[in-house]
Tab-separated table of C-alpha atoms in Angstrom:
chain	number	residue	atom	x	y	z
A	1253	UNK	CA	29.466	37.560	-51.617
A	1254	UNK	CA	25.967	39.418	-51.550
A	1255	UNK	CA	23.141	36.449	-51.353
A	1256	UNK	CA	19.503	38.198	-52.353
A	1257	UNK	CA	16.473	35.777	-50.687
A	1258	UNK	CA	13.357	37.016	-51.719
A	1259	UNK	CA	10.513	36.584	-49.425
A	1260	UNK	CA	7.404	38.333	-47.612
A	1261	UNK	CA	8.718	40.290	-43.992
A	1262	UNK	CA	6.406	41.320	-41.516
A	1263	UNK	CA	7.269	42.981	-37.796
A	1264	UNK	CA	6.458	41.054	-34.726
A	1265	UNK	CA	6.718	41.429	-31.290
A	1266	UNK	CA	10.257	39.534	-30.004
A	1267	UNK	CA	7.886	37.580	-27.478
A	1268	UNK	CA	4.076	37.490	-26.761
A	1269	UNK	CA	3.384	36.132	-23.150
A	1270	UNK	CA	-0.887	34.982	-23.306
A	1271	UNK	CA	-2.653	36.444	-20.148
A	1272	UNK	CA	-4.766	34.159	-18.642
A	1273	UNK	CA	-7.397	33.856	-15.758
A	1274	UNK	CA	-6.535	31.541	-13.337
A	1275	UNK	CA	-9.955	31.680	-12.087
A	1276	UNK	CA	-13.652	31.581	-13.413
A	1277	UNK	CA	-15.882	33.826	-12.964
A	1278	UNK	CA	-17.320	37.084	-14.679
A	1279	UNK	CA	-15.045	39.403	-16.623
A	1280	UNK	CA	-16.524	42.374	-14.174
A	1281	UNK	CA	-14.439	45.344	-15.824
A	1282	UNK	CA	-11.345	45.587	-18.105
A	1283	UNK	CA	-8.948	48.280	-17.012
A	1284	UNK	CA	-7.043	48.611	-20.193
A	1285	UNK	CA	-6.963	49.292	-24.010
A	1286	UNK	CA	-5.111	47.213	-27.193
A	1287	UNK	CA	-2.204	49.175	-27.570
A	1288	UNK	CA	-2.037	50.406	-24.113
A	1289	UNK	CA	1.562	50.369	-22.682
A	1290	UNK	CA	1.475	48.427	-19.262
A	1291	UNK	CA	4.499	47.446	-16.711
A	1292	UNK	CA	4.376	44.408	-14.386
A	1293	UNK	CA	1.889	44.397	-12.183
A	1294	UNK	CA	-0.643	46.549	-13.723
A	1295	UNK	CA	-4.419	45.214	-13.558
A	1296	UNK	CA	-5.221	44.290	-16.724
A	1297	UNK	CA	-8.945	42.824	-15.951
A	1298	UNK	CA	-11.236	42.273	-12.942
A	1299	UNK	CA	-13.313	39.096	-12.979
A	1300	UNK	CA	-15.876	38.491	-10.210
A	1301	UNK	CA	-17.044	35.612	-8.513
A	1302	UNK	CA	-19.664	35.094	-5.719
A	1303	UNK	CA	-18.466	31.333	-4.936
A	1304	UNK	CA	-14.751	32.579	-4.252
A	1305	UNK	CA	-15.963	35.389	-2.150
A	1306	UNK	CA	-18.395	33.154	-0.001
A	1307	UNK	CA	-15.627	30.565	0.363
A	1308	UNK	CA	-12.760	33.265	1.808
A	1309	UNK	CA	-15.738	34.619	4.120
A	1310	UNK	CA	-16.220	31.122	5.043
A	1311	UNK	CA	-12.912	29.751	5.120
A	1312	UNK	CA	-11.492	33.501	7.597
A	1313	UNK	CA	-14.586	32.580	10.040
A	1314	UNK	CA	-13.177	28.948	10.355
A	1315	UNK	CA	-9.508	30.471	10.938
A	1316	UNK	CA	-10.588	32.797	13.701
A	1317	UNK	CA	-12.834	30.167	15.240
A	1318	UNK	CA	-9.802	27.709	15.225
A	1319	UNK	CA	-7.697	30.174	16.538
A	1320	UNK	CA	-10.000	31.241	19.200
A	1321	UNK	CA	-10.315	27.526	19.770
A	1322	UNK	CA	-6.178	27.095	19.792
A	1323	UNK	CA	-5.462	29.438	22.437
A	1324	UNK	CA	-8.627	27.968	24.729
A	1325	UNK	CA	-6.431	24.583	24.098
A	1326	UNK	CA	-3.297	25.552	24.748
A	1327	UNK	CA	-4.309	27.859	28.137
A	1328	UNK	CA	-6.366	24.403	29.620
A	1329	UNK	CA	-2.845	22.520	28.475
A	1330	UNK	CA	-0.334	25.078	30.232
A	1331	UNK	CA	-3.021	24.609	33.328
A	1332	UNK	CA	-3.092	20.821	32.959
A	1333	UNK	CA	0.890	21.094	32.600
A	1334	UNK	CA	0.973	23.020	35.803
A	1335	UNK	CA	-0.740	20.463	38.063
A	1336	UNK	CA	1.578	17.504	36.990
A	1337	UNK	CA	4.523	20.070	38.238
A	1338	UNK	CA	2.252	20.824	41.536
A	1339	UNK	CA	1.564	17.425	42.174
A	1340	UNK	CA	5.342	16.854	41.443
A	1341	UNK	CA	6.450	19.093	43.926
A	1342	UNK	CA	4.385	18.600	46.267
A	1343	UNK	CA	5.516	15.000	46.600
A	1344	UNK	CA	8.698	16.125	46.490
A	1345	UNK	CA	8.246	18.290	49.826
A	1346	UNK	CA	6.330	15.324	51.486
A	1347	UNK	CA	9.070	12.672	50.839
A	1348	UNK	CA	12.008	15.317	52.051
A	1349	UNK	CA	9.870	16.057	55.277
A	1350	UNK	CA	9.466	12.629	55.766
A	1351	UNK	CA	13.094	11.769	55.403
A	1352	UNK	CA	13.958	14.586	57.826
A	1353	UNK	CA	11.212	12.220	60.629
A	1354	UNK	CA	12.295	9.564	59.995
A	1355	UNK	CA	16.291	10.284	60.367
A	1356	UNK	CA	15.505	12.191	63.876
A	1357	UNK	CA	13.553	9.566	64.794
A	1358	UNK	CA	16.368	7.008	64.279
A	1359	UNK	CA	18.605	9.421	66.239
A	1360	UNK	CA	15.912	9.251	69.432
A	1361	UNK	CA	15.890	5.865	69.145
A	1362	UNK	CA	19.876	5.698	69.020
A	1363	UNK	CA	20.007	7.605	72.359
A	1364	UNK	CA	17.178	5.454	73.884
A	1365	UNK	CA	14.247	8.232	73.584
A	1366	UNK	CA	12.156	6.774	71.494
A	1367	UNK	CA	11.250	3.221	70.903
A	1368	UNK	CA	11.695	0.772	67.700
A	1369	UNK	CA	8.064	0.932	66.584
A	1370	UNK	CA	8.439	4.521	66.111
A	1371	UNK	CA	11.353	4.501	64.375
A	1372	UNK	CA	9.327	1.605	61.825
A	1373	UNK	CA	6.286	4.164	61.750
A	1374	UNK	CA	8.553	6.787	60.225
A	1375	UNK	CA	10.448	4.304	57.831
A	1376	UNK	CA	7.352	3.465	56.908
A	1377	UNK	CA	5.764	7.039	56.204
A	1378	UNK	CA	9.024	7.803	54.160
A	1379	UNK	CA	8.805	5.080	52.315
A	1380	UNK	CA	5.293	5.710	51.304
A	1381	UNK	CA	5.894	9.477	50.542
A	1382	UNK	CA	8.898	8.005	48.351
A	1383	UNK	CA	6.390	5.877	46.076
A	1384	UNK	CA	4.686	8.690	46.333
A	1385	UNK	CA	6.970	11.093	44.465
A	1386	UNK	CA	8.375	8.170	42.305
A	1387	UNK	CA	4.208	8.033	41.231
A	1388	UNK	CA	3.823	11.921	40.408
A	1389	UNK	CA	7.320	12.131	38.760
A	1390	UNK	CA	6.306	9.295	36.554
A	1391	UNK	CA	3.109	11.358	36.203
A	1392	UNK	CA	4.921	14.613	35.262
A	1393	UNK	CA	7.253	12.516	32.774
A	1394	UNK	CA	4.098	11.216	31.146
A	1395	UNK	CA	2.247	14.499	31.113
A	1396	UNK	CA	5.063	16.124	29.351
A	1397	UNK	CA	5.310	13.765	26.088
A	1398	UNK	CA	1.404	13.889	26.066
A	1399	UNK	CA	1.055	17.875	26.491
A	1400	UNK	CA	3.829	18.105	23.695
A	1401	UNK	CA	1.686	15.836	21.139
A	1402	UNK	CA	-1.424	17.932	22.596
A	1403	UNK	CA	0.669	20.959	21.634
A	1404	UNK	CA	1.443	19.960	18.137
A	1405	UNK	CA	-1.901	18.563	17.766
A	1406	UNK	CA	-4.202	22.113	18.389
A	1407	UNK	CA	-1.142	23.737	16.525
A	1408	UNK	CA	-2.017	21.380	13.066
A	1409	UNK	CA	-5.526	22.434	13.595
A	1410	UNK	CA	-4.799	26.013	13.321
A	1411	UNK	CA	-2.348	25.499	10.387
A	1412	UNK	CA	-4.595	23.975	8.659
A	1413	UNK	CA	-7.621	26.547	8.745
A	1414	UNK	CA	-4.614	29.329	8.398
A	1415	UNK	CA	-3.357	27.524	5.167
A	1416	UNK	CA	-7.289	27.305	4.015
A	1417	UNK	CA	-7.742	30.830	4.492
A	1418	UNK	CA	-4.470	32.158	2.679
A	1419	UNK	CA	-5.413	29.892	-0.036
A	1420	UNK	CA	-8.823	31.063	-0.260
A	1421	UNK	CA	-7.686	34.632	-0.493
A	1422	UNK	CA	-4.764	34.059	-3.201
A	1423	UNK	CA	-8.149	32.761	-5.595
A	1424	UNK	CA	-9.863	36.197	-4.849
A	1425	UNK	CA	-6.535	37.864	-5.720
A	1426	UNK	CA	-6.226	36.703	-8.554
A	1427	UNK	CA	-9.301	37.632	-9.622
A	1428	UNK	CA	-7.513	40.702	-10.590
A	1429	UNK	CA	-5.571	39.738	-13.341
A	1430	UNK	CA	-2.057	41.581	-13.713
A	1431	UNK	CA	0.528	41.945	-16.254
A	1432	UNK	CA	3.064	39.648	-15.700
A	1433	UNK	CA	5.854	42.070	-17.749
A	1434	UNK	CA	6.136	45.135	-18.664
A	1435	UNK	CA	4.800	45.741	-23.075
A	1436	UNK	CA	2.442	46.151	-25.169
A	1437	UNK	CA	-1.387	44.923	-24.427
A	1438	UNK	CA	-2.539	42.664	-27.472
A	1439	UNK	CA	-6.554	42.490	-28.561
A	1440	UNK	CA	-8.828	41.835	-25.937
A	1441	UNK	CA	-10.186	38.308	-26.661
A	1442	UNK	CA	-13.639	38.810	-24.578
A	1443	UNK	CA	-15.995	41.430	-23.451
A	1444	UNK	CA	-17.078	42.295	-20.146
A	1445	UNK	CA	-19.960	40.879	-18.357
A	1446	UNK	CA	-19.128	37.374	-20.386
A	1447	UNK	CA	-18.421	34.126	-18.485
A	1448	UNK	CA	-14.720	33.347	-18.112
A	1449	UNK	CA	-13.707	29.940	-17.189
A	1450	UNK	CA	-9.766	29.340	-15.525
A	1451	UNK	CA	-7.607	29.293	-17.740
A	1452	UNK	CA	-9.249	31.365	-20.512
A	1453	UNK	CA	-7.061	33.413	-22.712
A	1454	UNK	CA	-8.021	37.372	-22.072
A	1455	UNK	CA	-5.175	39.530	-23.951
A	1456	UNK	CA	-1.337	38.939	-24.590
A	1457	UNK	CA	1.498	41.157	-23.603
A	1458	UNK	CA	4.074	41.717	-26.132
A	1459	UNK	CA	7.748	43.263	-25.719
A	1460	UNK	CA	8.491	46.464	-26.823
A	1461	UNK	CA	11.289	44.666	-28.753
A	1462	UNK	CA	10.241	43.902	-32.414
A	1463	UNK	CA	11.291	41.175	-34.885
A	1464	UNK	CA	11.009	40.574	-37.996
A	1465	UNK	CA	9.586	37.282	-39.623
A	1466	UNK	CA	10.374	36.485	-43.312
A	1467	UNK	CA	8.363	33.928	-45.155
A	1468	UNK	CA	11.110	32.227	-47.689
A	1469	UNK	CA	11.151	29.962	-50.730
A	1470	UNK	CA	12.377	26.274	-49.267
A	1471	UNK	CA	14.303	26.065	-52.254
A	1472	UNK	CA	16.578	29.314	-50.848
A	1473	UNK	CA	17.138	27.881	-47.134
A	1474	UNK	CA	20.136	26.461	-47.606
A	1475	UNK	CA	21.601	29.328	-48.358
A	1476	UNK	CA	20.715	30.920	-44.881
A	1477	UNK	CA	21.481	30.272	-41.139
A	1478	UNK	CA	20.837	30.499	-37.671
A	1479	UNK	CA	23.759	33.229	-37.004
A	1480	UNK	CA	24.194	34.580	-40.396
A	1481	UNK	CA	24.124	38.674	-40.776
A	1482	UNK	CA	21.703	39.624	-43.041
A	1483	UNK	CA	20.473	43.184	-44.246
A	1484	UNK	CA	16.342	43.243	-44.634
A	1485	UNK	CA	15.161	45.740	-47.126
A	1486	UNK	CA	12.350	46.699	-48.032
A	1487	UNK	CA	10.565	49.863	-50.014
A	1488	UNK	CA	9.868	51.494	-46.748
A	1489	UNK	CA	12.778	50.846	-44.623
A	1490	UNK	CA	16.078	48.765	-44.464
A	1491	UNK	CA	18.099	47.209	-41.688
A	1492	UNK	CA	20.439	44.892	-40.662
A	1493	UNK	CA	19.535	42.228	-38.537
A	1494	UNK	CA	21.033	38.322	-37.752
A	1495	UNK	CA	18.750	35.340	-37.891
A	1496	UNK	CA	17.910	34.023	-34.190
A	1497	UNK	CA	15.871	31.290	-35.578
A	1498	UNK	CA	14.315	29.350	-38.458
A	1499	UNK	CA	10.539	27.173	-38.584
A	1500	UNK	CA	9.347	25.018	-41.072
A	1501	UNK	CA	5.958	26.048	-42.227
Protein backbone atom coordinates (compact mmCIF):
# COMPACT_ATOMS: atom_id res chain seq x y z
CA UNK A 1 0.00 0.00 0.00
CA UNK A 2 1.49 3.42 -1.34
CA UNK A 3 0.62 6.21 1.54
CA UNK A 4 1.16 9.94 -0.21
CA UNK A 5 1.85 12.69 2.92
CA UNK A 6 2.04 15.91 1.56
CA UNK A 7 4.21 18.35 3.26
CA UNK A 8 7.09 21.10 2.84
CA UNK A 9 10.96 19.18 2.81
CA UNK A 10 13.94 21.05 3.28
CA UNK A 11 17.82 19.56 3.59
CA UNK A 12 19.62 19.88 6.82
CA UNK A 13 22.71 19.06 8.15
CA UNK A 14 22.36 15.38 10.18
CA UNK A 15 23.91 17.33 13.28
CA UNK A 16 25.05 20.97 13.97
CA UNK A 17 27.58 21.08 16.96
CA UNK A 18 27.52 25.33 18.19
CA UNK A 19 31.21 26.53 18.58
CA UNK A 20 31.69 28.40 21.45
CA UNK A 21 34.40 30.53 23.31
CA UNK A 22 35.21 29.30 26.44
CA UNK A 23 36.86 32.47 27.17
CA UNK A 24 36.22 36.34 26.87
CA UNK A 25 38.04 38.44 25.30
CA UNK A 26 38.39 40.10 21.73
CA UNK A 27 37.53 38.15 18.60
CA UNK A 28 41.31 39.17 17.31
CA UNK A 29 41.05 37.35 13.78
CA UNK A 30 38.75 34.67 12.24
CA UNK A 31 40.66 32.09 10.26
CA UNK A 32 37.81 30.73 8.28
CA UNK A 33 34.86 31.27 5.82
CA UNK A 34 30.83 29.99 5.95
CA UNK A 35 31.04 27.16 3.85
CA UNK A 36 34.59 26.41 4.45
CA UNK A 37 35.26 22.63 4.93
CA UNK A 38 37.25 22.18 8.29
CA UNK A 39 38.51 18.79 10.18
CA UNK A 40 39.03 18.56 13.96
CA UNK A 41 41.28 20.66 15.22
CA UNK A 42 41.39 23.38 12.78
CA UNK A 43 41.44 27.09 14.29
CA UNK A 44 38.39 28.41 13.60
CA UNK A 45 38.88 31.98 15.52
CA UNK A 46 41.53 33.75 17.63
CA UNK A 47 40.24 35.84 20.52
CA UNK A 48 42.70 37.92 22.58
CA UNK A 49 42.91 38.83 26.00
CA UNK A 50 45.44 40.96 27.99
CA UNK A 51 44.08 39.70 31.56
CA UNK A 52 44.73 35.91 30.55
CA UNK A 53 48.10 36.73 29.21
CA UNK A 54 49.20 38.80 32.38
CA UNK A 55 47.83 36.04 34.61
CA UNK A 56 49.97 32.94 32.77
CA UNK A 57 53.06 35.48 32.93
CA UNK A 58 52.20 35.85 36.45
CA UNK A 59 51.10 32.59 37.45
CA UNK A 60 54.86 30.74 35.29
CA UNK A 61 56.96 33.40 37.51
CA UNK A 62 55.24 32.00 40.72
CA UNK A 63 55.94 28.27 39.42
CA UNK A 64 59.61 28.85 38.82
CA UNK A 65 59.97 30.85 42.02
CA UNK A 66 58.30 27.89 43.93
CA UNK A 67 60.33 25.57 42.28
CA UNK A 68 63.48 27.39 42.81
CA UNK A 69 62.18 27.65 46.35
CA UNK A 70 61.38 23.57 46.44
CA UNK A 71 64.69 22.41 45.64
CA UNK A 72 66.40 25.17 48.26
CA UNK A 73 63.87 23.15 50.74
CA UNK A 74 64.44 19.94 49.99
CA UNK A 75 68.63 20.35 49.71
CA UNK A 76 68.51 22.18 53.59
CA UNK A 77 66.07 18.92 54.42
CA UNK A 78 68.47 16.12 52.87
CA UNK A 79 71.29 18.27 54.98
CA UNK A 80 69.12 18.44 58.10
CA UNK A 81 68.36 14.57 57.41
CA UNK A 82 72.04 13.94 57.29
CA UNK A 83 72.97 15.29 60.73
CA UNK A 84 70.25 13.22 62.62
CA UNK A 85 72.15 10.08 60.79
CA UNK A 86 75.68 11.77 61.90
CA UNK A 87 74.66 12.38 65.22
CA UNK A 88 73.19 8.78 65.09
CA UNK A 89 76.26 7.25 64.28
CA UNK A 90 78.33 8.91 65.99
CA UNK A 91 76.67 7.78 69.21
CA UNK A 92 76.66 4.65 67.95
CA UNK A 93 80.65 4.52 67.73
CA UNK A 94 80.90 6.18 71.25
CA UNK A 95 78.63 3.61 73.05
CA UNK A 96 80.54 0.48 71.13
CA UNK A 97 83.99 2.06 72.21
CA UNK A 98 82.78 2.41 75.46
CA UNK A 99 81.51 -1.10 75.78
CA UNK A 100 84.84 -2.38 74.44
CA UNK A 101 86.49 -0.10 78.06
CA UNK A 102 84.48 -1.03 79.99
CA UNK A 103 84.56 -5.04 79.26
CA UNK A 104 88.62 -4.87 79.37
CA UNK A 105 88.41 -3.06 82.24
CA UNK A 106 86.29 -5.72 84.02
CA UNK A 107 88.82 -8.28 82.71
CA UNK A 108 91.88 -6.15 84.61
CA UNK A 109 89.97 -6.04 87.42
CA UNK A 110 89.19 -9.95 87.22
CA UNK A 111 92.97 -10.65 87.18
CA UNK A 112 93.64 -8.08 89.99
CA UNK A 113 95.18 -5.17 87.64
CA UNK A 114 92.98 -2.75 88.03
CA UNK A 115 90.86 -1.72 90.90
CA UNK A 116 86.84 -1.60 91.44
CA UNK A 117 86.50 2.16 91.01
CA UNK A 118 87.81 1.83 87.63
CA UNK A 119 85.88 -0.76 86.60
CA UNK A 120 82.57 1.69 88.02
CA UNK A 121 84.22 4.67 85.97
CA UNK A 122 83.86 2.65 82.78
CA UNK A 123 80.31 1.21 83.64
CA UNK A 124 79.56 4.42 84.14
CA UNK A 125 80.95 6.06 80.80
CA UNK A 126 79.09 3.17 78.91
CA UNK A 127 76.20 3.72 80.40
CA UNK A 128 76.17 7.34 79.60
CA UNK A 129 77.28 6.83 75.91
CA UNK A 130 74.23 4.25 75.91
CA UNK A 131 71.60 7.12 76.83
CA UNK A 132 73.46 8.72 74.63
CA UNK A 133 72.70 6.75 71.46
CA UNK A 134 69.20 5.75 72.86
CA UNK A 135 68.83 10.04 72.75
CA UNK A 136 70.10 10.51 68.99
CA UNK A 137 68.27 7.32 67.76
CA UNK A 138 65.13 8.72 69.22
CA UNK A 139 66.32 11.91 67.48
CA UNK A 140 66.85 10.24 64.06
CA UNK A 141 63.34 8.37 64.51
CA UNK A 142 61.77 11.76 65.07
CA UNK A 143 63.63 13.56 62.32
CA UNK A 144 62.50 11.05 59.85
CA UNK A 145 58.51 11.37 60.30
CA UNK A 146 59.13 15.22 60.45
CA UNK A 147 61.51 15.45 57.22
CA UNK A 148 58.81 13.17 55.46
CA UNK A 149 55.82 15.73 56.34
CA UNK A 150 58.56 18.53 55.44
CA UNK A 151 58.92 16.59 52.19
CA UNK A 152 55.31 16.41 51.30
CA UNK A 153 54.80 19.79 52.57
CA UNK A 154 57.43 21.91 49.95
CA UNK A 155 56.17 19.18 47.41
CA UNK A 156 52.18 20.64 47.84
CA UNK A 157 53.67 24.00 47.43
CA UNK A 158 55.09 23.29 44.13
CA UNK A 159 51.96 21.36 42.97
CA UNK A 160 50.06 23.87 43.61
CA UNK A 161 51.85 26.81 41.63
CA UNK A 162 52.47 23.87 38.83
CA UNK A 163 48.63 23.18 38.74
CA UNK A 164 48.11 27.25 38.64
CA UNK A 165 50.33 27.58 35.84
CA UNK A 166 48.94 24.64 33.57
CA UNK A 167 45.64 26.04 34.28
CA UNK A 168 46.53 29.42 33.40
CA UNK A 169 47.92 28.30 30.10
CA UNK A 170 44.88 25.87 29.07
CA UNK A 171 42.69 29.61 29.27
CA UNK A 172 45.27 31.14 26.76
CA UNK A 173 44.85 27.98 24.65
CA UNK A 174 41.81 28.16 24.26
CA UNK A 175 41.80 31.35 23.15
CA UNK A 176 42.22 29.71 19.88
CA UNK A 177 39.10 28.26 19.24
CA UNK A 178 39.17 24.83 17.21
CA UNK A 179 36.78 22.69 15.47
CA UNK A 180 35.75 20.13 17.56
CA UNK A 181 34.77 17.68 14.26
CA UNK A 182 35.45 17.52 11.12
CA UNK A 183 32.17 19.55 8.54
CA UNK A 184 30.92 22.22 7.33
CA UNK A 185 31.52 25.89 9.03
CA UNK A 186 27.97 27.55 9.59
CA UNK A 187 27.55 31.69 9.49
CA UNK A 188 29.81 33.51 11.50
CA UNK A 189 27.66 35.01 14.32
CA UNK A 190 30.20 38.07 15.14
CA UNK A 191 32.81 40.18 13.58
CA UNK A 192 36.23 40.69 14.51
CA UNK A 193 37.50 43.26 16.82
CA UNK A 194 33.91 42.81 18.82
CA UNK A 195 33.83 41.84 22.52
CA UNK A 196 33.22 38.14 23.12
CA UNK A 197 32.18 37.03 26.47
CA UNK A 198 32.73 32.88 27.52
CA UNK A 199 30.48 31.11 26.33
CA UNK A 200 29.37 33.16 23.29
CA UNK A 201 28.17 31.34 20.28
CA UNK A 202 30.81 32.13 17.22
CA UNK A 203 29.84 29.61 14.22
CA UNK A 204 28.43 25.94 14.15
CA UNK A 205 29.95 22.95 12.50
CA UNK A 206 27.67 20.82 10.60
CA UNK A 207 28.24 17.11 9.20
CA UNK A 208 28.76 16.52 5.82
CA UNK A 209 25.81 14.10 6.25
CA UNK A 210 22.45 15.74 5.20
CA UNK A 211 18.83 15.14 6.29
CA UNK A 212 15.91 15.94 5.32
CA UNK A 213 13.10 17.65 7.49
CA UNK A 214 9.43 17.48 6.33
CA UNK A 215 6.89 19.80 7.80
CA UNK A 216 3.47 17.53 7.85
CA UNK A 217 -0.26 18.01 8.34
CA UNK A 218 -1.01 16.60 12.17
CA UNK A 219 -3.96 15.20 10.76
CA UNK A 220 -1.49 12.68 8.46
CA UNK A 221 0.91 11.54 11.48
CA UNK A 222 -0.64 8.68 12.27
CA UNK A 223 -0.09 7.32 9.31
CA UNK A 224 3.81 7.61 9.68
CA UNK A 225 6.58 6.24 12.02
CA UNK A 226 9.76 6.31 13.55
CA UNK A 227 11.25 3.28 11.30
CA UNK A 228 8.94 3.40 8.44
CA UNK A 229 10.64 3.48 4.69
CA UNK A 230 9.52 6.23 2.93
CA UNK A 231 10.43 7.60 -0.66
CA UNK A 232 10.74 11.73 -0.61
CA UNK A 233 10.00 13.28 -3.92
CA UNK A 234 10.12 16.19 -5.00
CA UNK A 235 10.24 18.24 -8.59
CA UNK A 236 13.95 18.37 -8.37
CA UNK A 237 15.02 15.16 -6.97
CA UNK A 238 13.64 11.90 -5.32
CA UNK A 239 14.95 9.47 -2.75
CA UNK A 240 14.35 7.02 -0.40
CA UNK A 241 14.99 7.60 3.02
CA UNK A 242 13.52 6.04 6.69
CA UNK A 243 12.27 8.35 9.38
CA UNK A 244 14.92 8.58 12.39
CA UNK A 245 12.68 10.85 14.24
CA UNK A 246 9.49 12.88 14.63
CA UNK A 247 8.87 16.66 16.73
CA UNK A 248 5.85 18.26 17.48
CA UNK A 249 5.87 21.78 16.26
Amino acid sequence: VTLTVPGRARLVPKTTLVLASQEGGTLQRLHRRPGEAVIAGDVIASISSPTLLAELARAKRERDTALAEYETRIAQIVADDGKARIEHSRALHAERVADIQYRAEQSLFERGVSGEIAVQKARAEFEQKVAEREFAAAQLAERTKVSAAERMAALRKREIAEAAATDAAAKVDALAVRAPVAGVLGAIKLKEGSGVTAGAEITTVNSPELAIEIDVAEAAVVDVAVGQAVRVSSRSFAVNARIVSMDAV
